Each structure stands twice: as C-alpha cells, then as structure tokens.
C-alpha cells in the first residue's frame, strides 16, 4: 500500500468510527472561550487500539475535557489538525535521560518523536544514595558534570521537576542501587539484616513514588544477586502496586532460562514483570525467538502479567564490561582497572577471552571486532577514536581485540560505551507485531549541540519511536497505526499503573502529540546518529505546548509522575 493509500484508508475508517462511536461535546456559554486549547479536525487515535475517527480534542488547564466529532465551544488557542494524527503522548519505557535532562531539560531528541514520559531505572537509579555512592558517582561522571544534591530517588525526580524539564519523568528503584547501598560492589550475599534494610529501601522508594524495582542482571554487581534476593525486593514493590522489570540475566545461550527466572520472580513475588529490550543476541541464538514468545505467552495464559519492551534496531549498546568476565569487574571500576594492570591477572583474563566461551558480546569482540563500534569516551585523548570500530583501533595499535579493549578501559577508566551488532533485523521486525511489547530507547534524550557533540550515540536516541510509526507501521505494515499508538501510550501506561495518562479521554492529563502519518520517520543512522526524527508537528505536556510546527518552544512543564504506592507504603 502506498503512503497516500495508507492515509486515505485511515481517514475513511476515521469518518466511520467518528460517526458511530464518538460523543458530542456540550457547547460553551456565551462570552469567554470555554477551553484553553482545541485541536480541530484531526484523526483521533485515542490509545485504545480501535479505529481512528475525525474529531476535536479540548483541553482546560492540564486536562483533556472533551473528545468528540465536533466541539462547539471555542478555545483560547486552536490548532487545525486536518491531515494529522492526534494521539496520546508516548512513553519511553527504558530511558537513560537521567543525566541529559540535568544538562538540557528540553529533551529534544525524544520530544521531537512525541515522548512525553521518560521512565528511568534499569538496574541503577538516581537514588537512594549513601555518602560513598555519591563520592563514586561524582568521580565517574563523564561529559556531563553536575553536583549531586539529592539522596533519595524521589528527591532526584523532584529536583528535575523544579529545575524544569519538558517531558514528565518517572523511575523504578534500581535493584543494583539498593544492593550497592547495603553490600557494596562485591560478590556477597546479604545477611538477613542486610536484606531487611534493602527491602526497607524499596518500600521507601515506593512510598516516594517509584514504579517498582528494576534490575540489570548481566552486569556486575547486579549479576551477584541470586533469585531469592530479587524475589524479596520485588515482593516489596508488589505490596505497593509496583512492577518488577529486568534486563534479564542472559540474552544469548541462556535466554530461555533467564526468561524462566523472570517468570519465577513474578510468580513468587506477586508483581507483574517486564523484560527490558527483548532480544536474541548472537547468531546461534536468533532461532530462539519462537521459544521465547512461547514462554511469555504460556505464563500470560496462566494469569501472570508478563510483558516486554524493545528498541527498534538490530544493534545493542552498552559497555565493554558486557564483553568481559564478571570476576574481573568485581568491586567497581577501580578494582577492575587494577586487575587489568596486574600481569598475571591480565594474562588470565586475555586467555579466557581468547577462548570466547563467555557472553555473546565477548564472542563478537574477539571474533568480529569490526561489529563493535566505539561510541563514547571520558578521556579527551581517546575521543578521536569515537566512531571507529574496535577492529580499527586494534589494527592501529597492533594488538588483539581483547588486549585493545583492556587497554582502552585502563586509559579511559570507564566501561566505554559501544554498540554491538549481534542482533537479527527479521526478529526485531517480528517483535514489533507482538501485542504485549511496548518500546524503550535505552538511551539518553539529547540535542546535536553543546556537550552532546563530545561523544557519539546509538541512533535509537534520536529515532526509536518515530521508527515504530514510520518504518514498521506505515512502510512495512508490521502493525497498524492505531496498534502502534496503543503500544506507545495506553499499553505501557496500564502496565505502569498510571490511571490518568496514556489515552485521549476526558479527565486524563493532556499529554498529546500531533504528527503527519505520511512523513513521520527516523533519520538517524549508525554513521550519523545525531539526527532528529521528522514528521512530529506539535507536542503538549500537561496541557502546555512544547513543540510547535516541529520546533521546540523552550517550555518545561514536565512533572514527577508517581507510581500507585506513593504515600501509601510507609517503612
């Protein structure tokens, strides 16, 4: 189907649905405008997944007050939405805008795709912090530098709101953060007293408004947490209406066992559970998608609330730590670098990596270093290597890929952000059609200016959500446009327990986006990742316009969006 046909079919179904189902609005009394804002004559995609209809949306202050085929009352501001899709604001289920919003609250790369809620907390969260954690966090800051003026997660999110940010913000409390708070970064099990304190930290965060508990189990020290520990933390979240969400323990050879662990945690804790960035890493694991889907759907069939999210690219992005054994990383970056500098320990590490018997990322690093793209360094002397592959640098230095990786970590004193090209595009495309999958960028929200130009990034930071609407919905027909909108808005809002966001309904917060269905799409590539998406025309957050005619207006109406346990889960 051509783009023109796609738009005409949407408009035809819109007219039918609007005439059949949409309510009419009550006219205003004579005199002043009845509404602050009216969007006129757009194709209304209300987030339900049902057919669109041609209609109007009225807003008063920060809430939607009417959605109808024709609203007779006038607005102080009115927008002609003819030819545009009008939809609820989109939810980024895995955002790393924690630091980028401190630097630049406009959230340009995500706002220009229609993201009105950034959700943080993949394993690590911005609180709770103890004095030693604050010291380490300050020491490890990279291009973006800032004072750590908060202690708890709620204090951090409140700080963002007071500072001024364009999108709404929310967060899970990190299971890793809670663990480090009480146990440090070593491979140890908590005593009963320590576990009780960890559970208390989760309750405190839930009471402040956390959405649940997030884990990231492929990394040290997160990996050191055993299943019973995770069940204990997830149980506390569940008591407060929260979710357990996880970067599961393995996305390659033990993918299915790792999904089983997540399902077990959900079953025993009573918490709904979500798989972060569902994927199958490594060529030999690409064939496991059917079995992974079957695992999730069997759990759902027996009543467990299991979901997943994903990003829409065939390459992941994380650090070189994901390609090294966990034992060498125990204790944090200082201990890791010290081991890399110790000749016997370094020899042991290089020999182990040379056998490439570890993670899929390790195999890629050793055997296909041309598929490991270097994205970000802290050390100014290494920044010229940004955009090169590990194979390029190994060739320049005359060393093996694993030796080069070890040297770079020593020189940068960070894990170094990279992209691993170990995924399958056909699987990515198929996952977009799964009804229980939402979307997350797994990236910061930034702008191609200032401090953000000091490093590169993954194109998902600029194109993940527009790519769902353009490439996968309009162009490839993997899902309908109304289903794409549902899984960008109402579906994740429901999973998060947000009762008044994610839909175009009277009484809901006015997080609203207007985009051109024929033009929406991503332009970012791995070669030029810092390129804005196109086709998003207007964005409103809590009733205030932040994007007008495709340009940011500078407004920062974003709020700290709290989970169901806020104020209800005292320690």
Coordinates of C-alpha atoms in Angstrom, one line a residue:
X1 CA 0.0 0.0 0.0
X2 CA 1.3 3.4 -0.9
X3 CA 1.7 6.2 1.7
X4 CA -1.2 8.0 0.0
X5 CA -3.4 4.9 0.3
X6 CA -2.3 4.4 3.9
X7 CA -3.5 7.9 4.8
X8 CA -6.8 7.6 2.8
X9 CA -7.7 4.3 4.4
X10 CA -7.0 5.8 7.9
X11 CA -9.2 8.8 7.1
X12 CA -12.0 6.6 5.7
X13 CA -12.1 4.4 8.9
X14 CA -11.8 7.6 10.9
X15 CA -15.0 9.0 9.5
X16 CA -16.9 5.8 10.0
X17 CA -15.7 5.4 13.6
X18 CA -16.3 9.0 14.4
X19 CA -19.9 8.9 13.3
X20 CA -20.6 5.7 15.1
X21 CA -18.8 6.0 18.4
X22 CA -17.5 9.4 19.4
X23 CA -19.6 11.5 21.8
X24 CA -20.6 15.1 21.1
X25 CA -19.4 17.9 23.3
X26 CA -21.5 20.4 25.2
X27 CA -21.3 23.9 23.8
X28 CA -19.9 26.7 25.9
X29 CA -21.9 29.6 27.3
X30 CA -21.6 32.9 25.5
X31 CA -18.6 35.1 26.5
X32 CA -15.1 33.9 27.2
X33 CA -13.6 30.8 25.5
X34 CA -14.8 27.5 27.0
X35 CA -11.4 25.9 26.7
X36 CA -7.7 26.7 26.8
X37 CA -7.0 24.6 23.7
X38 CA -9.0 22.9 21.0
X39 CA -7.4 20.7 18.4
X40 CA -9.7 20.7 15.3
X41 CA -10.4 18.0 12.7
X42 CA -7.6 15.6 13.3
X43 CA -7.6 11.8 13.0
X44 CA -8.1 10.8 16.6
X45 CA -6.0 7.8 17.7
X46 CA -7.2 7.6 21.3
X47 CA -4.7 4.9 22.5
X48 CA -7.3 2.1 22.8
X49 CA -6.1 0.4 19.5
X50 CA -9.5 1.0 18.0
X51 CA -10.1 2.7 14.6
X52 CA -9.4 6.4 14.5
X53 CA -12.1 9.0 13.9
X54 CA -12.1 12.5 12.7
X55 CA -12.7 14.9 15.6
X56 CA -11.7 17.5 18.1
X57 CA -9.9 17.4 21.4
X58 CA -10.5 20.1 24.0
X59 CA -8.1 20.9 26.9
X60 CA -8.7 23.0 30.0
X61 CA -5.5 23.7 32.1
X62 CA -3.6 20.4 32.3
X63 CA -6.5 18.0 31.5
X64 CA -8.4 16.8 28.5
X65 CA -12.1 17.8 29.0
X66 CA -13.7 16.7 25.7
X67 CA -13.1 14.4 22.7
X68 CA -15.8 14.4 20.0
X69 CA -16.5 14.6 16.3
X70 CA -17.2 18.3 16.7
X71 CA -16.7 20.5 19.8
X72 CA -18.8 23.7 19.5
X73 CA -17.0 25.7 22.3
X74 CA -14.1 27.8 21.3
X75 CA -10.6 27.7 22.7
X76 CA -8.1 30.4 23.6
X77 CA -5.8 28.6 21.3
X78 CA -6.9 26.4 18.4
X79 CA -4.9 24.2 16.0
X80 CA -6.1 23.0 12.7
X81 CA -5.2 19.3 12.9
X82 CA -6.7 18.3 9.5
X83 CA -4.4 15.6 7.9
X84 CA -2.6 15.0 11.2
X85 CA -2.8 12.1 13.6
X86 CA -3.7 13.2 17.1
X87 CA -2.6 10.7 19.8
X88 CA -1.7 10.4 23.5
X89 CA 1.9 11.3 24.3
X90 CA 4.3 8.4 24.0
X91 CA 6.0 6.6 26.9
X92 CA 9.7 5.7 26.8
X93 CA 9.8 2.5 28.9
X94 CA 13.6 2.5 29.1
X95 CA 15.1 5.9 29.3
X96 CA 18.7 6.9 30.2
X97 CA 17.9 10.6 30.2
X98 CA 18.8 10.8 33.8
X99 CA 21.9 13.0 33.2
X100 CA 21.0 14.5 29.9
X101 CA 17.9 16.2 31.4
X102 CA 20.2 17.8 34.0
X103 CA 22.3 19.2 31.2
X104 CA 19.4 20.2 28.9
X105 CA 15.8 19.9 30.2
X106 CA 14.3 20.3 26.7
X107 CA 14.7 16.5 25.9
X108 CA 14.9 17.4 22.2
X109 CA 15.6 14.1 20.6
X110 CA 12.6 12.4 22.3
X111 CA 10.2 15.3 22.4
X112 CA 10.6 15.6 18.6
X113 CA 9.3 12.0 18.4
X114 CA 6.4 12.6 20.8
X115 CA 7.8 11.2 24.0
X116 CA 6.0 12.9 26.9
X117 CA 7.1 10.5 29.7
X118 CA 10.7 9.3 30.4
X119 CA 10.9 6.2 32.6
X120 CA 14.3 5.5 34.3
X121 CA 15.7 2.8 36.5
X122 CA 17.2 -0.1 34.5
X123 CA 19.0 -1.7 37.4
X124 CA 20.6 1.5 38.5
X125 CA 18.6 4.5 39.7
X126 CA 19.5 8.0 40.9
X127 CA 18.7 7.1 44.5
X128 CA 18.9 6.0 47.2
X129 CA 22.5 7.0 47.7
X130 CA 24.8 6.9 50.7
X131 CA 27.9 9.1 51.0
X132 CA 30.2 6.6 49.4
X133 CA 27.9 6.2 46.5
X134 CA 27.7 9.9 46.0
X135 CA 31.5 10.1 46.0
X136 CA 31.8 7.4 43.4
X137 CA 29.1 8.8 41.2
X138 CA 30.7 12.2 41.2
X139 CA 34.1 10.7 40.4
X140 CA 32.8 8.7 37.5
X141 CA 30.9 11.5 35.8
X142 CA 31.8 11.9 32.1
X143 CA 31.0 14.7 29.7
X144 CA 28.0 16.0 31.8
X145 CA 29.1 17.3 35.2
X146 CA 26.7 18.2 38.0
X147 CA 26.5 18.4 41.8
X148 CA 24.7 15.5 43.5
X149 CA 22.3 17.5 45.8
X150 CA 19.8 14.7 46.4
X151 CA 19.9 11.4 48.4
X152 CA 16.7 9.6 47.7
X153 CA 15.2 8.7 44.3
X154 CA 12.2 10.9 45.0
X155 CA 14.4 13.9 45.8
X156 CA 16.2 13.5 42.4
X157 CA 12.9 13.4 40.4
X158 CA 11.6 16.4 42.4
X159 CA 14.8 18.2 41.6
X160 CA 14.2 17.6 37.8
X161 CA 10.7 18.9 38.1
X162 CA 11.7 22.0 40.0
X163 CA 14.7 22.6 37.6
X164 CA 12.4 22.4 34.6
X165 CA 12.2 19.6 32.1
X166 CA 9.9 19.3 29.0
X167 CA 8.8 15.7 29.5
X168 CA 7.3 14.0 32.5
X169 CA 9.7 11.8 34.5
X170 CA 9.3 8.6 36.5
X171 CA 11.5 5.8 37.7
X172 CA 11.9 2.4 39.0
X173 CA 14.2 2.0 42.0
X174 CA 17.3 0.1 40.9
X175 CA 17.9 -3.4 42.5
X176 CA 21.6 -2.7 41.9
X177 CA 21.4 0.6 43.6
X178 CA 19.7 -0.9 46.6
X179 CA 22.3 -3.7 46.7
X180 CA 25.3 -1.4 46.5
X181 CA 23.8 0.8 49.2
X182 CA 24.0 -2.0 51.7
X183 CA 26.6 -4.5 50.3
X184 CA 29.0 -2.5 48.1
X185 CA 30.1 -3.9 44.7
X186 CA 31.5 -7.3 45.8
X187 CA 30.1 -10.8 45.1
X188 CA 28.5 -11.4 48.5
X189 CA 25.1 -12.5 49.7
X190 CA 23.1 -10.3 52.1
X191 CA 22.6 -11.3 55.7
X192 CA 19.0 -11.4 56.9
X193 CA 19.5 -8.0 58.5
X194 CA 21.0 -6.5 55.3
X195 CA 18.2 -7.9 53.2
X196 CA 15.7 -6.4 55.6
X197 CA 17.4 -3.0 55.1
X198 CA 17.3 -3.5 51.3
X199 CA 13.6 -4.3 51.4
X200 CA 13.1 -1.1 53.5
X201 CA 14.9 1.0 50.9
X202 CA 12.5 -0.4 48.3
X203 CA 9.5 0.5 50.4
X204 CA 10.8 4.0 51.0
X205 CA 11.3 4.5 47.2
X206 CA 7.8 3.1 46.5
X207 CA 6.4 5.5 49.1
X208 CA 8.1 8.4 47.3
X209 CA 6.5 7.3 44.0
X210 CA 8.8 4.7 42.4
X211 CA 7.0 2.5 39.8
X212 CA 8.6 -0.7 41.1
X213 CA 12.0 -2.4 41.1
X214 CA 14.3 -2.6 38.0
X215 CA 17.3 -5.0 37.6
X216 CA 20.1 -5.4 35.1
X217 CA 21.4 -8.8 35.7
X218 CA 24.1 -9.2 33.0
X219 CA 26.4 -6.6 34.8
X220 CA 28.5 -6.7 37.9
X221 CA 27.5 -6.3 40.7
X222 CA 23.9 -6.9 39.6
X223 CA 24.6 -10.4 38.5
X224 CA 25.7 -11.3 42.0
X225 CA 22.1 -11.1 43.2
X226 CA 20.5 -14.5 43.3
X227 CA 16.9 -15.2 42.6
X228 CA 15.6 -15.2 46.2
X229 CA 17.1 -11.8 46.8
X230 CA 15.3 -10.4 43.7
X231 CA 12.0 -12.1 44.8
X232 CA 12.3 -10.4 48.2
X233 CA 12.8 -6.9 46.6
X234 CA 10.0 -7.5 44.0
X235 CA 7.7 -8.6 46.8
X236 CA 8.0 -5.2 48.5
X237 CA 7.2 -3.5 45.2
X238 CA 4.2 -5.7 44.7
X239 CA 2.8 -4.8 48.1
X240 CA 2.8 -1.2 46.9
X241 CA 1.3 -1.9 43.4
X242 CA 4.6 -1.9 41.7
X243 CA 6.2 -3.8 38.8
X244 CA 9.4 -5.9 38.5
X245 CA 11.2 -5.0 35.3
X246 CA 14.5 -6.6 34.3
X247 CA 17.4 -6.7 31.9
X248 CA 17.4 -10.4 32.2
X249 CA 20.5 -12.5 33.2
X250 CA 21.3 -13.7 29.7
X251 CA 20.0 -12.7 26.2
X252 CA 22.0 -15.4 24.4
X253 CA 22.8 -19.0 25.2
X254 CA 20.7 -18.9 28.4
X255 CA 17.9 -16.6 27.1
X256 CA 15.1 -19.1 27.9
X257 CA 16.4 -19.9 31.3
X258 CA 16.6 -16.2 32.0
X259 CA 13.0 -15.6 31.0
X260 CA 12.1 -18.5 33.3
X261 CA 13.8 -16.7 36.1
X262 CA 11.8 -13.5 35.5
X263 CA 8.6 -15.5 35.4
X264 CA 9.5 -17.2 38.6
X265 CA 10.2 -13.9 40.3
X266 CA 6.8 -12.6 39.1
X267 CA 5.0 -15.8 40.3
X268 CA 6.6 -15.8 43.8
X269 CA 6.6 -12.1 44.4
X270 CA 3.1 -11.3 43.1
X271 CA 4.5 -8.5 41.0
X272 CA 3.8 -8.1 37.3
X273 CA 7.1 -8.4 35.4
X274 CA 8.5 -6.9 32.2
X275 CA 11.5 -8.0 30.1
X276 CA 13.7 -5.0 29.2
X277 CA 14.7 -4.8 25.5
X278 CA 13.6 -8.3 24.4
X279 CA 16.3 -9.6 22.1
X280 CA 18.2 -12.7 21.0
X281 CA 22.0 -11.9 21.0
X282 CA 24.4 -13.8 18.8
X283 CA 23.7 -15.6 15.5
X284 CA 23.4 -19.0 17.1
X285 CA 20.6 -17.7 19.3
X286 CA 18.5 -15.9 16.7
X287 CA 16.3 -19.1 16.3
X288 CA 15.1 -18.8 19.9
X289 CA 12.5 -16.2 19.4
X290 CA 9.7 -18.7 18.9
X291 CA 10.6 -20.4 22.2
X292 CA 10.9 -17.0 24.0
X293 CA 7.5 -16.0 22.8
X294 CA 6.0 -19.3 23.8
X295 CA 7.5 -18.9 27.4
X296 CA 5.9 -15.5 27.8
X297 CA 2.5 -16.4 26.3
X298 CA 2.3 -19.6 28.4
X299 CA 2.9 -17.5 31.6
X300 CA 0.3 -15.0 30.4
X301 CA -2.2 -17.8 29.7
X302 CA -2.0 -18.9 33.3
X303 CA -2.7 -15.5 34.7
X304 CA 0.7 -13.9 35.2
X305 CA 1.2 -10.4 34.0
X306 CA 4.3 -10.7 31.8
X307 CA 5.2 -8.1 29.2
X308 CA 8.3 -6.9 27.4
X309 CA 9.6 -3.8 25.7
X310 CA 12.1 -3.3 22.9
X311 CA 14.1 -0.9 20.8
X312 CA 13.8 -1.0 17.0
X313 CA 17.4 -1.5 15.8
X314 CA 19.5 -4.7 15.2
X315 CA 22.4 -3.5 17.4
X316 CA 22.6 -3.1 21.1
X317 CA 24.6 -0.5 23.0
X318 CA 26.3 -0.9 26.3
X319 CA 29.8 -1.0 27.7
X320 CA 32.9 -3.2 27.1
X321 CA 32.0 -4.6 30.5
X322 CA 29.3 -6.7 28.8
X323 CA 32.1 -8.5 26.9
X324 CA 34.3 -9.3 29.9
X325 CA 34.0 -11.9 32.7
X326 CA 32.3 -10.7 35.8
X327 CA 35.1 -11.8 38.1
X328 CA 37.4 -9.2 36.7
X329 CA 34.9 -6.4 37.4
X330 CA 34.0 -7.2 41.0
X331 CA 34.4 -4.2 43.3
X332 CA 33.8 -1.5 40.7
X333 CA 35.9 0.4 38.1
X334 CA 39.0 1.0 40.4
X335 CA 39.3 -2.7 41.2
X336 CA 38.6 -3.6 37.6
X337 CA 41.4 -1.4 36.2
X338 CA 43.8 -2.6 38.9
X339 CA 43.3 -6.2 37.8
X340 CA 43.8 -5.2 34.2
X341 CA 47.1 -3.7 35.1
X342 CA 48.3 -6.8 37.1
X343 CA 50.3 -9.0 34.7
X344 CA 49.2 -12.4 36.0
X345 CA 45.5 -11.4 36.3
X346 CA 45.6 -9.7 32.8
X347 CA 47.1 -12.9 31.3
X348 CA 44.3 -15.0 32.9
X349 CA 41.7 -12.6 31.5
X350 CA 43.1 -12.5 28.0
X351 CA 43.4 -16.2 27.8
X352 CA 39.8 -16.6 29.0
X353 CA 38.6 -14.0 26.5
X354 CA 40.6 -15.7 23.7
X355 CA 38.6 -18.9 24.2
X356 CA 35.5 -16.7 23.7
X357 CA 33.4 -19.1 25.8
X358 CA 31.6 -16.3 27.7
X359 CA 28.8 -13.9 26.6
X360 CA 27.7 -13.3 23.0
X361 CA 29.3 -9.8 23.3
X362 CA 32.6 -11.4 24.2
X363 CA 32.4 -13.7 21.2
X364 CA 31.7 -10.7 19.0
X365 CA 34.5 -8.7 20.5
X366 CA 37.1 -11.4 19.9
X367 CA 35.9 -12.9 16.6
X368 CA 34.2 -10.0 14.9
X369 CA 35.6 -6.8 16.4
X370 CA 34.5 -4.9 13.2
X371 CA 31.0 -5.2 14.7
X372 CA 31.9 -3.4 17.9
X373 CA 31.5 0.3 17.4
X374 CA 33.1 2.8 19.8
X375 CA 30.7 5.5 20.9
X376 CA 31.8 7.4 24.0
X377 CA 35.0 8.1 26.0
X378 CA 35.6 10.2 29.1
X379 CA 39.4 10.7 28.4
X380 CA 39.8 13.6 25.9
X381 CA 42.8 11.9 24.4
X382 CA 40.7 8.9 23.4
X383 CA 37.8 10.9 21.9
X384 CA 39.3 10.9 18.4
X385 CA 38.6 7.1 18.4
X386 CA 34.9 7.8 18.6
X387 CA 33.1 6.3 15.6
X388 CA 35.8 3.7 14.9
X389 CA 35.4 0.0 15.4
X390 CA 37.4 -2.0 17.9
X391 CA 38.9 -3.7 14.9
X392 CA 40.1 -0.4 13.5
X393 CA 41.8 0.5 16.8
X394 CA 43.3 -2.9 17.3
X395 CA 44.8 -2.7 13.8
X396 CA 46.2 0.8 14.5
X397 CA 47.8 -0.4 17.8
X398 CA 48.9 -3.8 16.5
X399 CA 47.2 -5.7 19.3
X400 CA 44.4 -8.3 19.6
X401 CA 40.9 -7.0 20.1
X402 CA 40.8 -8.2 23.7
X403 CA 44.1 -6.6 24.5
X404 CA 42.9 -3.4 22.9
X405 CA 39.7 -3.4 24.9
X406 CA 41.6 -3.9 28.2
X407 CA 44.0 -1.1 27.3
X408 CA 41.1 1.3 26.5
X409 CA 39.4 0.6 29.8
X410 CA 42.6 1.3 31.7
X411 CA 43.2 4.6 29.7
X412 CA 39.6 5.8 30.0
X413 CA 38.9 4.5 33.5
X414 CA 35.3 3.7 32.4
X415 CA 33.5 0.8 30.8
X416 CA 33.4 2.7 27.5
X417 CA 30.1 2.9 25.6
X418 CA 29.9 0.8 22.4
X419 CA 27.4 -0.7 20.0
X420 CA 27.4 -4.5 19.4
X421 CA 26.0 -5.6 16.1
X422 CA 24.8 -9.0 17.2
X423 CA 21.0 -9.0 16.6
X424 CA 18.8 -10.1 13.7
X425 CA 16.7 -7.5 11.8
X426 CA 14.0 -10.1 11.0
X427 CA 13.5 -10.8 14.7
X428 CA 13.4 -7.1 15.5
X429 CA 10.6 -6.6 12.9
X430 CA 8.7 -9.6 14.1
X431 CA 8.8 -8.4 17.7
X432 CA 7.2 -5.1 16.8
X433 CA 4.0 -7.0 16.0
X434 CA 3.7 -8.7 19.4
X435 CA 0.7 -7.3 21.3
X436 CA 2.4 -7.4 24.7
X437 CA 5.5 -5.5 23.7
X438 CA 6.0 -1.7 24.2
X439 CA 9.0 0.4 23.3
X440 CA 12.0 2.0 25.0
X441 CA 15.0 3.8 23.6
X442 CA 17.6 2.5 26.2
X443 CA 19.3 5.9 25.5
X444 CA 19.5 9.5 26.7
X445 CA 17.4 12.3 25.2
X446 CA 19.7 14.9 23.8
X447 CA 20.4 17.5 21.1
X448 CA 23.1 17.7 18.4
X449 CA 24.8 20.6 20.1
X450 CA 27.0 21.5 23.0
X451 CA 28.2 18.8 25.3
X452 CA 26.4 16.1 23.5
X453 CA 28.7 16.5 20.5
X454 CA 31.7 15.4 22.6
X455 CA 30.6 11.8 22.2
X456 CA 28.6 9.7 19.7
X457 CA 25.5 7.7 20.5
X458 CA 23.2 4.9 19.1
X459 CA 20.6 6.1 16.6
X460 CA 17.9 4.9 18.9
X461 CA 18.4 8.1 21.0
X462 CA 17.0 10.1 18.1
X463 CA 14.8 7.7 16.1
X464 CA 13.4 4.7 18.2
X465 CA 9.8 5.9 18.4
X466 CA 9.4 7.5 15.0
X467 CA 10.8 4.3 13.6
X468 CA 7.8 2.3 15.0
X469 CA 5.3 4.6 13.3
X470 CA 7.2 5.1 10.0
X471 CA 9.3 2.0 9.2
X472 CA 7.3 -0.7 11.0
X473 CA 3.7 0.6 10.9
X474 CA 3.4 2.6 7.7
X475 CA 6.1 1.2 5.5
X476 CA 6.3 -2.5 6.4
X477 CA 2.8 -3.0 7.8
X478 CA 4.1 -5.0 10.8
X479 CA 1.3 -3.4 12.9
X480 CA -1.5 -0.9 12.2
X481 CA -1.0 2.8 13.1
X482 CA -3.7 2.5 15.8
X483 CA -1.9 -0.5 17.3
X484 CA 1.4 1.3 17.2
X485 CA -0.1 4.2 19.1
X486 CA -1.6 1.9 21.7
X487 CA 1.7 0.3 22.4
X488 CA 3.4 3.6 22.7
X489 CA 0.8 5.1 25.1
X490 CA -2.1 3.3 26.8
X491 CA -0.5 -0.1 27.0
X492 CA 2.7 1.0 28.8
X493 CA 0.6 3.4 31.0
X494 CA -1.5 0.5 32.0
X495 CA 1.5 -1.7 32.8
X496 CA 2.9 1.1 35.0
X497 CA -0.4 1.5 36.8
X498 CA -0.9 5.1 35.6
X499 CA -4.7 5.6 35.7
X500 CA -4.9 9.1 34.1
X501 CA -2.2 9.1 31.4
X502 CA -1.8 7.3 28.1
X503 CA -5.2 7.9 26.5
X504 CA -7.2 10.7 24.9
X505 CA -10.1 10.7 27.4
X506 CA -11.9 13.4 29.4
X507 CA -10.2 13.7 32.8
X508 CA -6.8 12.5 31.6
X509 CA -3.7 14.6 31.6
X510 CA -3.3 16.5 28.4
X511 CA -0.1 14.8 27.1
X512 CA -0.9 15.0 23.4
X513 CA 1.0 14.6 20.1
X514 CA 0.1 15.6 16.6
X515 CA 2.1 14.0 13.7
X516 CA 1.9 13.6 9.9
X517 CA 1.3 9.9 9.3
X518 CA 2.8 10.2 5.8
X519 CA 6.0 11.8 6.9
X520 CA 6.8 10.5 10.4
X521 CA 10.1 8.6 10.5
X522 CA 13.6 8.4 11.7
X523 CA 16.7 9.9 10.0
X524 CA 19.4 8.8 12.5
X525 CA 21.9 6.2 11.3
X526 CA 24.9 4.5 12.9
X527 CA 27.1 6.6 10.7
X528 CA 25.2 9.9 11.6
X529 CA 23.2 9.1 14.8
X530 CA 22.6 12.6 16.0
X531 CA 19.8 13.5 13.5
X532 CA 16.3 14.4 14.6
X533 CA 13.2 12.4 13.5
X534 CA 10.8 14.0 11.2
X535 CA 7.0 14.3 10.9
X536 CA 6.1 15.3 14.5
X537 CA 4.3 18.6 14.4
X538 CA 3.0 19.5 17.8
X539 CA 3.6 18.1 21.3
X540 CA 1.7 19.1 24.5
X541 CA 2.8 18.0 28.0
X542 CA 0.3 18.6 30.8
X543 CA -1.6 20.9 28.5
X544 CA 1.4 23.1 27.7
X545 CA 2.8 23.2 24.2
X546 CA 6.5 22.2 24.0
X547 CA 6.8 21.5 20.2
X548 CA 5.1 23.9 17.7
X549 CA 5.4 23.2 14.0
X550 CA 8.2 20.8 14.6
X551 CA 10.3 23.2 16.7
X552 CA 10.8 23.3 20.4
X553 CA 9.4 26.3 22.1
X554 CA 11.5 26.0 25.3
X555 CA 8.7 25.2 27.7
X556 CA 9.4 22.8 30.6
X557 CA 6.1 21.6 32.1
X558 CA 7.2 18.1 32.9
X559 CA 6.3 16.6 36.2
X560 CA 7.4 13.8 38.5
X561 CA 4.8 11.1 37.7
X562 CA 4.4 8.8 40.7
X563 CA 3.5 5.2 41.0
X564 CA 0.5 3.7 42.7
X565 CA 2.3 3.2 46.1
X566 CA 3.1 6.9 46.5
X567 CA 2.2 7.9 50.1
X568 CA 0.8 4.5 50.8
X569 CA 3.9 2.4 51.6
X570 CA 5.4 3.7 54.8
X571 CA 8.5 1.8 56.0

